[in-house]
Amino acid sequence: MAGHFERVTDSVLLPRWVVREHEARYAFCRSFVRDKIVLDCGSGEGKGSKAIAMGKPRLLIAIDRSLPSVRLARGERIEPVAADTERLPVRGRLADVVVALEVIEHFANPEAFLTEAARVLRDGGTFICSTPNRIVRNPLSALSDRPLNPWHLREWSPSEFRSLLSTVFGEVELLAQQPQSVRMTRSFEWLAKIISRRGAAILRQLVKIPLAIMPSSGRYGVRAMDEDWDYEFVVAVCSEPVR
């Protein structure tokens, strides 16, 4: 897995909006985990695992390939495990919920990870996965283009992400975070033609700086998609794994 140094951690000062985006995803996951066995894939130091565990799972297994990081994830209801998340170290049909937030874009073989997620889910289980929306984050880029974020191997459009997930899950619901007007999306695509795709992607991130001082006004929350808006992040809730 590439990009395992990109982590949400207390040891690095992160932009306020990055923290709020992650917190909103953790809060969304909490409603799925009560009394369940949960796998948190790519858990890092466990900030997300501890936040999700506030939803009172029976057990949350925090899995990350970095032993020094995953050691910090231990907490009430949380069992840390150092392992490669593309080869999950648990038996089949163990988990009620598998969570992978902002992880899949780091994998060289995302299909293998999805197959593993399906393998470890019980019948009736839920897979929750989030990833950046390339259409917003990297204007006019193709799936084969490397994203601006140096840790990401690829980023998908919502339709591409649905197609990927649908190869492994019979039910895929796409939700979203951080709305952006379609007009603004088109403006950044126009800029990409003028100054380069990379330049437009950099400018797209710079326009978020005011979020450091603005109240959240609910913009970070996970919500249903509205066809009149684009969104910076896609959150998928999947079920009916294909065995």
CSV table of C-alpha atoms in Angstrom, one decimal, residues 33-223:
chain,number,residue,atom,x,y,z
A,33,VAL,CA,-21.7,-0.3,14.9
A,34,ARG,CA,-23.7,-0.8,18.2
A,35,ASP,CA,-23.1,-4.3,19.5
A,36,LYS,CA,-21.3,-5.3,16.3
A,37,ILE,CA,-17.9,-6.7,15.4
A,38,VAL,CA,-16.2,-4.0,13.4
A,39,LEU,CA,-13.0,-3.9,11.4
A,40,ASP,CA,-11.4,-0.5,10.9
A,41,CYS,CA,-9.0,-0.9,8.0
A,42,GLY,CA,-6.0,1.5,7.7
A,43,SER,CA,-6.6,2.7,11.2
A,44,GLY,CA,-3.3,4.4,11.7
A,45,GLU,CA,-2.9,5.7,15.3
A,46,GLY,CA,-6.5,4.9,16.0
A,47,LYS,CA,-8.1,8.4,16.2
A,48,GLY,CA,-10.9,7.2,13.9
A,49,SER,CA,-11.2,3.8,15.7
A,50,LYS,CA,-11.6,5.5,19.1
A,51,ALA,CA,-14.2,7.9,17.6
A,52,ILE,CA,-16.2,5.1,16.0
A,53,ALA,CA,-16.0,3.1,19.2
A,54,MET,CA,-18.1,5.7,20.9
A,55,GLY,CA,-20.9,4.0,19.0
A,56,LYS,CA,-20.4,1.0,21.4
A,57,PRO,CA,-19.5,-1.9,19.1
A,58,ARG,CA,-19.1,-5.3,20.8
A,59,LEU,CA,-15.5,-5.3,19.5
A,60,LEU,CA,-13.6,-3.0,17.1
A,61,ILE,CA,-10.4,-4.5,15.5
A,62,ALA,CA,-8.1,-1.7,14.3
A,63,ILE,CA,-5.9,-2.9,11.5
A,64,ASP,CA,-2.9,-1.0,10.1
A,65,ARG,CA,0.4,-2.2,8.6
A,66,SER,CA,2.4,0.2,10.8
A,67,LEU,CA,3.1,-1.5,14.1
A,68,PRO,CA,4.3,1.7,15.9
A,69,SER,CA,1.1,3.5,14.8
A,70,VAL,CA,-1.4,0.7,15.5
A,71,ARG,CA,0.0,0.2,19.1
A,72,LEU,CA,-1.5,3.7,19.8
A,73,ALA,CA,-5.0,2.5,18.8
A,74,ARG,CA,-5.6,0.4,21.9
A,75,GLY,CA,-8.6,1.5,23.9
A,76,GLU,CA,-11.9,0.3,25.4
A,77,ARG,CA,-13.6,-2.1,22.9
A,78,ILE,CA,-10.6,-1.7,20.5
A,79,GLU,CA,-8.2,-4.5,19.7
A,80,PRO,CA,-5.2,-3.3,17.5
A,81,VAL,CA,-3.7,-5.6,14.9
A,82,ALA,CA,-0.6,-4.9,12.8
A,83,ALA,CA,-1.3,-6.4,9.4
A,84,ASP,CA,-1.6,-5.6,5.7
A,85,THR,CA,-5.1,-4.4,5.1
A,86,GLU,CA,-5.1,-6.0,1.6
A,87,ARG,CA,-4.8,-9.4,3.4
A,88,LEU,CA,-7.0,-9.1,6.4
A,89,PRO,CA,-5.9,-11.4,9.2
A,90,VAL,CA,-9.3,-12.6,10.3
A,91,ARG,CA,-11.5,-15.6,9.3
A,92,GLY,CA,-14.2,-15.3,6.7
A,93,ARG,CA,-17.6,-13.9,7.7
A,94,LEU,CA,-16.4,-12.7,11.1
A,95,ALA,CA,-17.3,-9.0,10.9
A,96,ASP,CA,-20.6,-7.2,10.9
A,97,VAL,CA,-19.1,-4.0,9.7
A,98,VAL,CA,-16.0,-3.2,7.7
A,99,VAL,CA,-14.8,0.4,7.6
A,100,ALA,CA,-12.3,1.9,5.2
A,101,LEU,CA,-12.2,5.7,5.3
A,102,GLU,CA,-9.8,7.5,2.9
A,103,VAL,CA,-7.9,4.3,2.4
A,104,ILE,CA,-8.7,2.6,-0.9
A,105,GLU,CA,-7.0,5.4,-3.0
A,106,HIS,CA,-3.7,4.2,-1.5
A,107,PHE,CA,-3.9,0.6,-2.7
A,108,ALA,CA,-2.1,-0.6,-5.7
A,109,ASN,CA,-4.8,-3.3,-6.0
A,110,PRO,CA,-8.1,-2.0,-4.7
A,111,GLU,CA,-10.0,-4.9,-6.2
A,112,ALA,CA,-8.0,-7.3,-3.9
A,113,PHE,CA,-8.9,-5.2,-0.9
A,114,LEU,CA,-12.6,-5.2,-1.8
A,115,THR,CA,-12.6,-9.0,-2.2
A,116,GLU,CA,-11.0,-9.3,1.2
A,117,ALA,CA,-13.7,-6.9,2.7
A,118,ALA,CA,-16.4,-9.1,1.2
A,119,ARG,CA,-14.7,-12.3,2.4
A,120,VAL,CA,-14.7,-11.2,6.1
A,121,LEU,CA,-18.3,-9.7,6.2
A,122,ARG,CA,-21.1,-11.8,7.6
A,123,ASP,CA,-24.3,-12.2,5.6
A,124,GLY,CA,-26.2,-8.9,6.1
A,125,GLY,CA,-23.0,-7.1,6.9
A,126,THR,CA,-22.1,-3.5,5.9
A,127,PHE,CA,-19.0,-2.1,4.2
A,128,ILE,CA,-18.4,1.6,4.6
A,129,CYS,CA,-15.8,3.2,2.4
A,130,SER,CA,-14.9,6.8,1.5
A,131,THR,CA,-12.6,8.4,-1.0
A,132,PRO,CA,-12.0,11.7,-2.7
A,133,ASN,CA,-14.0,12.6,-5.8
A,134,ARG,CA,-11.5,13.1,-8.7
A,135,ILE,CA,-13.9,15.4,-10.6
A,136,VAL,CA,-13.7,18.0,-7.8
A,137,ARG,CA,-10.2,17.3,-6.5
A,138,ASN,CA,-8.3,17.0,-9.8
A,139,PRO,CA,-10.2,18.9,-12.5
A,140,LEU,CA,-10.2,17.3,-16.0
A,141,SER,CA,-7.9,14.4,-14.9
A,142,ALA,CA,-8.5,10.8,-16.0
A,143,LEU,CA,-8.6,7.7,-13.8
A,144,SER,CA,-5.2,6.8,-15.1
A,145,ASP,CA,-3.7,10.2,-14.1
A,146,ARG,CA,-1.8,10.4,-10.8
A,147,PRO,CA,-3.7,12.7,-8.3
A,148,LEU,CA,-2.2,15.9,-6.9
A,149,ASN,CA,-2.0,14.2,-3.5
A,150,PRO,CA,1.4,12.4,-3.6
A,151,TRP,CA,0.2,9.6,-1.4
A,152,HIS,CA,-2.8,8.6,-3.6
A,153,LEU,CA,-2.4,6.2,-6.5
A,154,ARG,CA,-5.8,7.0,-8.0
A,155,GLU,CA,-9.0,8.8,-7.4
A,156,TRP,CA,-12.4,7.9,-8.9
A,157,SER,CA,-15.4,9.8,-10.1
A,158,PRO,CA,-18.6,8.8,-8.3
A,159,SER,CA,-19.8,6.7,-11.3
A,160,GLU,CA,-16.4,5.0,-11.5
A,161,PHE,CA,-16.4,4.3,-7.8
A,162,ARG,CA,-19.9,2.8,-8.0
A,163,SER,CA,-18.8,0.5,-10.8
A,164,LEU,CA,-15.7,-0.6,-8.9
A,165,LEU,CA,-17.7,-1.4,-5.7
A,166,SER,CA,-20.5,-3.1,-7.7
A,167,THR,CA,-18.1,-5.8,-8.8
A,168,VAL,CA,-18.0,-7.1,-5.2
A,169,PHE,CA,-21.2,-5.8,-3.6
A,170,GLY,CA,-24.8,-6.3,-4.8
A,171,GLU,CA,-26.0,-3.1,-3.1
A,172,VAL,CA,-24.1,0.2,-3.3
A,173,GLU,CA,-25.4,3.4,-1.9
A,174,LEU,CA,-23.4,6.6,-2.6
A,175,LEU,CA,-23.5,9.5,-0.2
A,176,ALA,CA,-21.2,12.5,-0.1
A,177,GLN,CA,-19.4,15.3,1.8
A,178,GLN,CA,-18.3,18.9,1.1
A,179,PRO,CA,-20.7,20.2,-1.5
A,180,GLN,CA,-19.5,22.3,-4.4
A,181,SER,CA,-21.6,24.0,-7.0
A,182,VAL,CA,-21.5,22.5,-10.5
A,183,ARG,CA,-20.7,26.0,-11.7
A,184,MET,CA,-17.5,26.1,-9.6
A,185,THR,CA,-16.6,22.6,-10.9
A,186,ARG,CA,-16.9,23.9,-14.4
A,187,SER,CA,-14.8,27.0,-13.5
A,188,PHE,CA,-11.9,24.8,-12.3
A,189,GLU,CA,-12.1,22.6,-15.4
A,190,TRP,CA,-11.8,25.8,-17.5
A,191,LEU,CA,-8.8,26.8,-15.4
A,192,ALA,CA,-7.3,23.3,-15.9
A,193,LYS,CA,-7.3,24.0,-19.7
A,194,ILE,CA,-5.6,27.4,-19.2
A,195,ILE,CA,-3.0,26.8,-16.5
A,196,SER,CA,-2.7,23.0,-16.3
A,197,ARG,CA,-4.6,20.3,-14.4
A,198,ARG,CA,-2.1,20.4,-11.6
A,199,GLY,CA,-2.4,24.1,-11.2
A,200,ALA,CA,-6.2,23.9,-11.1
A,201,ALA,CA,-6.0,21.2,-8.5
A,202,ILE,CA,-3.7,23.3,-6.3
A,203,LEU,CA,-6.0,26.3,-6.6
A,204,ARG,CA,-9.0,24.1,-5.7
A,205,GLN,CA,-7.3,23.3,-2.4
A,206,LEU,CA,-6.4,26.9,-1.7
A,207,VAL,CA,-10.0,28.0,-1.9
A,208,LYS,CA,-10.6,25.9,1.2
A,209,ILE,CA,-8.4,28.1,3.4
A,210,PRO,CA,-11.3,30.3,4.6
A,211,LEU,CA,-12.8,27.2,6.1
A,212,ALA,CA,-10.2,27.5,8.8
A,213,ILE,CA,-12.1,30.4,10.3
A,214,MET,CA,-15.7,29.8,9.1
A,215,PRO,CA,-18.2,27.9,11.1
A,216,SER,CA,-19.0,24.5,9.8
A,217,SER,CA,-22.7,25.3,9.0
A,218,GLY,CA,-23.2,21.5,8.6
A,219,ARG,CA,-21.2,21.3,5.4
A,220,TYR,CA,-18.9,18.5,6.6
A,221,GLY,CA,-21.7,16.0,7.3
A,222,VAL,CA,-22.3,12.9,5.2
A,223,ARG,CA,-25.4,13.5,3.1
